[in-house]
Amino acid sequence: MRGWWREITGLVLPVSCGGCGRARTELCETCGAQLHGGAPRRVRPAPEPPGLPVVHAAAGYENAVRAALLAHKERGVLALARPLGKALAAAVRAGAGQVRDGRPLLLVPVPSTRRAVAARGHDPGRRIAWAAAAHLRRTGTPATVAAVLRLRRAVADQAGLTALERRANLADALSVVTGGGRLLATGRVVLVDDLLTTGTTLAEAARALTCAQGRAGSGAAVCDAAVVAASPVAFDAACPAAREINRN
């Protein structure tokens, strides 16, 4: 019911920019430029956790980009899924490129906990993944969402945990649903999430997918990973010029 109510209120109430709060627009031109204006980069957290696949991000997690992601995730501004999905699609393309063998891109979202979904009324990562797949299809790249990952045990809230604590918290926490390994063999797999901070979550997701593909006899599952945004440290580390600008 909470999800339906948010969908309805998004249609009838006045909208404001998810990045800066400007009235009468879901994402103004200035904030949209922060989300979509730059080329996606390969990002690397420091330290880089074992098993982390190659990750591309569309933007740094700051200013309007941070505000828009939080508005979508925590305040249920569901209309932001489309521009956030467009940004994620750009990051997917930067890593996976165009489909050349006729197989679609399979976007595998990192799942939220049941508690988080119940509190928010939606799964933001999955919603952005669907928007990204739709944008890829509209622009000529076959893509679909394969929501095959599940949490198989309870985990603590990651906020405030160090990289080592996050690794311990998530160790062997994710698994692939029955039959998921065979599904993953039908396309080029790209792990997707809204945000990269330490990279621990994506590394654990990659481990679960690889194990599932091994059991299915189809080889390694993960080709790349993509996120809407990465922490400023990880994002700027990919571009020396950006570090110089930030220092000045």
GROMACS .gro file of C-alpha atoms in nm:
model
  248
    1MET     CA    1   0.000   0.000   0.000
    2ARG     CA    2   0.287   0.239   0.079
    3GLY     CA    3   0.428   0.186  -0.272
    4TRP     CA    4   0.091   0.254  -0.436
    5TRP     CA    5   0.046   0.569  -0.230
    6ARG     CA    6   0.385   0.701  -0.336
    7GLU     CA    7   0.305   0.631  -0.700
    8ILE     CA    8  -0.025   0.822  -0.672
    9THR     CA    9   0.116   1.119  -0.479
   10GLY     CA   10   0.396   1.148  -0.734
   11LEU     CA   11   0.133   1.212  -0.998
   12VAL     CA   12  -0.087   1.462  -0.815
   13LEU     CA   13   0.143   1.663  -0.585
   14PRO     CA   14   0.373   1.945  -0.703
   15VAL     CA   15   0.721   1.817  -0.788
   16SER     CA   16   1.056   1.965  -0.696
   17CYS     CA   17   1.406   1.889  -0.818
   18GLY     CA   18   1.555   1.590  -0.639
   19GLY     CA   19   1.895   1.756  -0.649
   20CYS     CA   20   1.837   2.114  -0.538
   21GLY     CA   21   1.466   2.142  -0.453
   22ARG     CA   22   1.376   2.380  -0.738
   23ALA     CA   23   1.001   2.370  -0.800
   24ARG     CA   24   0.818   2.224  -1.099
   25THR     CA   25   1.084   1.981  -1.214
   26GLU     CA   26   1.193   1.636  -1.098
   27LEU     CA   27   1.555   1.703  -1.190
   28CYS     CA   28   1.658   2.047  -1.312
   29GLU     CA   29   1.904   2.102  -1.596
   30THR     CA   30   2.188   2.200  -1.363
   31CYS     CA   31   2.148   1.895  -1.138
   32GLY     CA   32   2.093   1.672  -1.439
   33ALA     CA   33   2.428   1.786  -1.577
   34GLN     CA   34   2.598   1.666  -1.258
   35LEU     CA   35   2.438   1.325  -1.303
   36HIS     CA   36   2.471   1.284  -1.680
   37GLY     CA   37   2.722   1.545  -1.789
   38GLY     CA   38   3.047   1.353  -1.752
   39ALA     CA   39   3.183   1.032  -1.900
   40PRO     CA   40   3.148   0.729  -1.671
   41ARG     CA   41   3.477   0.618  -1.514
   42ARG     CA   42   3.624   0.297  -1.386
   43VAL     CA   43   3.637   0.337  -1.009
   44ARG     CA   44   3.846   0.166  -0.743
   45PRO     CA   45   3.788   0.194  -0.369
   46ALA     CA   46   4.094   0.193  -0.146
   47PRO     CA   47   4.157  -0.064  -0.020
   48GLU     CA   48   4.004  -0.271  -0.299
   49PRO     CA   49   3.830  -0.582  -0.159
   50PRO     CA   50   3.925  -0.923  -0.299
   51GLY     CA   51   3.698  -1.039  -0.579
   52LEU     CA   52   3.572  -0.695  -0.681
   53PRO     CA   53   3.491  -0.693  -1.055
   54VAL     CA   54   3.568  -0.400  -1.281
   55VAL     CA   55   3.327  -0.122  -1.175
   56HIS     CA   56   3.220   0.186  -1.371
   57ALA     CA   57   3.033   0.479  -1.215
   58ALA     CA   58   2.842   0.757  -1.385
   59ALA     CA   59   2.918   1.024  -1.123
   60GLY     CA   60   3.065   1.100  -0.783
   61TYR     CA   61   2.842   1.066  -0.479
   62GLU     CA   62   2.820   1.432  -0.381
   63ASN     CA   63   2.609   1.745  -0.420
   64ALA     CA   64   2.305   1.699  -0.648
   65VAL     CA   65   2.386   1.336  -0.728
   66ARG     CA   66   2.389   1.244  -0.360
   67ALA     CA   67   2.067   1.439  -0.300
   68ALA     CA   68   1.888   1.271  -0.590
   69LEU     CA   69   1.992   0.920  -0.482
   70LEU     CA   70   1.879   0.984  -0.126
   71ALA     CA   71   1.550   1.138  -0.242
   72HIS     CA   72   1.477   0.828  -0.449
   73LYS     CA   73   1.593   0.577  -0.188
   74GLU     CA   74   1.482   0.726   0.141
   75ARG     CA   75   1.199   0.967   0.053
   76GLY     CA   76   1.035   0.758  -0.217
   77VAL     CA   77   1.065   1.011  -0.502
   78LEU     CA   78   1.004   0.733  -0.751
   79ALA     CA   79   1.009   0.953  -1.061
   80LEU     CA   80   1.385   0.992  -1.012
   81ALA     CA   81   1.432   0.626  -1.107
   82ARG     CA   82   1.426   0.722  -1.475
   83PRO     CA   83   1.715   0.977  -1.472
   84LEU     CA   84   1.908   0.761  -1.227
   85GLY     CA   85   1.850   0.461  -1.454
   86LYS     CA   86   1.976   0.660  -1.752
   87ALA     CA   87   2.297   0.733  -1.560
   88LEU     CA   88   2.332   0.367  -1.463
   89ALA     CA   89   2.282   0.265  -1.827
   90ALA     CA   90   2.573   0.489  -1.927
   91ALA     CA   91   2.794   0.322  -1.666
   92VAL     CA   92   2.684  -0.023  -1.788
   93ARG     CA   93   2.776   0.069  -2.145
   94ALA     CA   94   3.113   0.205  -2.037
   95GLY     CA   95   3.204  -0.135  -1.899
   96ALA     CA   96   3.012  -0.394  -2.097
   97GLY     CA   97   2.998  -0.206  -2.427
   98GLN     CA   98   2.759  -0.298  -2.703
   99VAL     CA   99   2.616  -0.648  -2.735
  100ARG     CA  100   2.789  -0.820  -3.026
  101ASP     CA  101   2.701  -1.189  -2.990
  102GLY     CA  102   2.322  -1.150  -2.989
  103ARG     CA  103   2.290  -1.224  -2.617
  104PRO     CA  104   2.133  -0.952  -2.401
  105LEU     CA  105   2.293  -0.772  -2.113
  106LEU     CA  106   2.164  -0.919  -1.787
  107LEU     CA  107   2.156  -0.652  -1.519
  108VAL     CA  108   2.174  -0.820  -1.178
  109PRO     CA  109   2.078  -0.579  -0.898
  110VAL     CA  110   2.218  -0.613  -0.548
  111PRO     CA  111   1.911  -0.682  -0.328
  112SER     CA  112   1.802  -0.469  -0.037
  113THR     CA  113   1.720  -0.634   0.294
  114ARG     CA  114   1.355  -0.714   0.364
  115ARG     CA  115   1.363  -0.469   0.652
  116ALA     CA  116   1.485  -0.187   0.425
  117VAL     CA  117   1.227  -0.264   0.157
  118ALA     CA  118   0.950  -0.266   0.418
  119ALA     CA  119   1.067   0.065   0.565
  120ARG     CA  120   1.106   0.239   0.228
  121GLY     CA  121   0.813   0.079   0.052
  122HIS     CA  122   1.027  -0.016  -0.250
  123ASP     CA  123   1.360  -0.167  -0.354
  124PRO     CA  124   1.551   0.132  -0.498
  125GLY     CA  125   1.831  -0.071  -0.656
  126ARG     CA  126   1.592  -0.295  -0.844
  127ARG     CA  127   1.378  -0.001  -0.957
  128ILE     CA  128   1.684   0.181  -1.097
  129ALA     CA  129   1.799  -0.140  -1.267
  130TRP     CA  130   1.464  -0.173  -1.446
  131ALA     CA  131   1.489   0.189  -1.559
  132ALA     CA  132   1.844   0.131  -1.683
  133ALA     CA  133   1.743  -0.179  -1.879
  134ALA     CA  134   1.454   0.010  -2.038
  135HIS     CA  135   1.687   0.294  -2.140
  136LEU     CA  136   1.939   0.050  -2.289
  137ARG     CA  137   1.667  -0.116  -2.494
  138ARG     CA  138   1.534   0.220  -2.618
  139THR     CA  139   1.883   0.312  -2.733
  140GLY     CA  140   1.954  -0.011  -2.917
  141THR     CA  141   2.112  -0.244  -2.661
  142PRO     CA  142   1.920  -0.562  -2.568
  143ALA     CA  143   1.901  -0.570  -2.189
  144THR     CA  144   1.687  -0.713  -1.913
  145VAL     CA  145   1.695  -0.742  -1.536
  146ALA     CA  146   1.782  -1.075  -1.374
  147ALA     CA  147   1.696  -1.032  -1.005
  148VAL     CA  148   1.851  -1.362  -0.899
  149LEU     CA  149   2.042  -1.257  -0.586
  150ARG     CA  150   1.895  -1.314  -0.240
  151LEU     CA  151   2.017  -1.255   0.115
  152ARG     CA  152   2.036  -1.593   0.284
  153ARG     CA  153   2.097  -1.462   0.634
  154ALA     CA  154   2.042  -1.147   0.835
  155VAL     CA  155   2.301  -0.872   0.802
  156ALA     CA  156   2.356  -0.554   0.999
  157ASP     CA  157   2.302  -0.207   0.857
  158GLN     CA  158   2.623  -0.119   0.672
  159ALA     CA  159   2.612   0.251   0.763
  160GLY     CA  160   2.896   0.341   0.994
  161LEU     CA  161   3.087   0.014   0.948
  162THR     CA  162   3.451   0.010   0.841
  163ALA     CA  163   3.561  -0.177   0.529
  164LEU     CA  164   3.674  -0.475   0.739
  165GLU     CA  165   3.351  -0.476   0.939
  166ARG     CA  166   3.148  -0.465   0.618
  167ARG     CA  167   3.342  -0.758   0.478
  168ALA     CA  168   3.272  -0.964   0.791
  169ASN     CA  169   2.908  -0.855   0.793
  170LEU     CA  170   2.849  -0.966   0.433
  171ALA     CA  171   3.071  -1.276   0.418
  172ASP     CA  172   2.873  -1.552   0.241
  173ALA     CA  173   2.552  -1.353   0.294
  174LEU     CA  174   2.430  -1.361  -0.067
  175SER     CA  175   2.318  -1.652  -0.279
  176VAL     CA  176   2.151  -1.712  -0.614
  177VAL     CA  177   1.797  -1.848  -0.638
  178THR     CA  178   1.742  -2.200  -0.765
  179GLY     CA  179   1.782  -2.204  -1.142
  180GLY     CA  180   1.951  -1.865  -1.142
  181GLY     CA  181   2.281  -2.005  -1.264
  182ARG     CA  182   2.122  -2.133  -1.584
  183LEU     CA  183   1.952  -1.799  -1.641
  184LEU     CA  184   2.282  -1.615  -1.602
  185ALA     CA  185   2.431  -1.827  -1.880
  186THR     CA  186   2.188  -1.673  -2.133
  187GLY     CA  187   2.348  -1.328  -2.144
  188ARG     CA  188   2.637  -1.103  -2.050
  189VAL     CA  189   2.610  -1.041  -1.677
  190VAL     CA  190   2.656  -0.696  -1.526
  191LEU     CA  191   2.620  -0.645  -1.152
  192VAL     CA  192   2.443  -0.317  -1.078
  193ASP     CA  193   2.386  -0.106  -0.767
  194ASP     CA  194   2.307   0.255  -0.687
  195LEU     CA  195   2.627   0.332  -0.496
  196LEU     CA  196   2.982   0.209  -0.443
  197THR     CA  197   3.163   0.300  -0.122
  198THR     CA  198   3.402   0.026  -0.004
  199GLY     CA  199   3.311  -0.221  -0.281
  200THR     CA  200   3.239  -0.496  -0.026
  201THR     CA  201   2.879  -0.550  -0.135
  202LEU     CA  202   2.967  -0.585  -0.504
  203ALA     CA  203   3.253  -0.822  -0.421
  204GLU     CA  204   3.020  -1.047  -0.221
  205ALA     CA  205   2.759  -1.035  -0.499
  206ALA     CA  206   3.025  -1.132  -0.755
  207ARG     CA  207   3.129  -1.427  -0.537
  208ALA     CA  208   2.769  -1.552  -0.516
  209LEU     CA  209   2.717  -1.523  -0.891
  210THR     CA  210   3.044  -1.698  -0.973
  211CYS     CA  211   2.961  -1.985  -0.738
  212ALA     CA  212   2.618  -2.024  -0.898
  213GLN     CA  213   2.763  -2.029  -1.248
  214GLY     CA  214   3.021  -2.285  -1.142
  215ARG     CA  215   2.749  -2.515  -1.011
  216ALA     CA  216   2.558  -2.470  -1.336
  217GLY     CA  217   2.872  -2.557  -1.535
  218SER     CA  218   2.872  -2.228  -1.725
  219GLY     CA  219   3.195  -2.065  -1.605
  220ALA     CA  220   3.240  -1.730  -1.437
  221ALA     CA  221   2.929  -1.516  -1.426
  222VAL     CA  222   3.041  -1.160  -1.375
  223CYS     CA  223   3.183  -0.958  -1.660
  224ASP     CA  224   3.155  -0.610  -1.512
  225ALA     CA  225   2.975  -0.404  -1.252
  226ALA     CA  226   2.816  -0.061  -1.277
  227VAL     CA  227   2.681   0.192  -1.030
  228VAL     CA  228   2.510   0.528  -1.053
  229ALA     CA  229   2.764   0.690  -0.822
  230ALA     CA  230   3.085   0.613  -0.634
  231SER     CA  231   3.226   0.776  -0.324
  232PRO     CA  232   3.419   1.093  -0.414
  233VAL     CA  233   3.748   0.927  -0.313
  234ALA     CA  234   3.692   0.628  -0.542
  235PHE     CA  235   3.555   0.843  -0.824
  236ASP     CA  236   3.833   1.103  -0.816
  237ALA     CA  237   4.100   0.833  -0.785
  238ALA     CA  238   4.010   0.731  -1.140
  239CYS     CA  239   4.095   1.076  -1.275
  240PRO     CA  240   4.413   1.262  -1.169
  241ALA     CA  241   4.277   1.585  -1.318
  242ALA     CA  242   3.974   1.565  -1.089
  243ARG     CA  243   4.201   1.522  -0.786
  244GLU     CA  244   4.395   1.832  -0.887
  245ILE     CA  245   4.075   2.035  -0.927
  246ASN     CA  246   3.951   1.925  -0.585
  247ARG     CA  247   4.281   2.016  -0.418
  248ASN     CA  248   4.262   2.365  -0.567
   0.00000   0.00000   0.00000
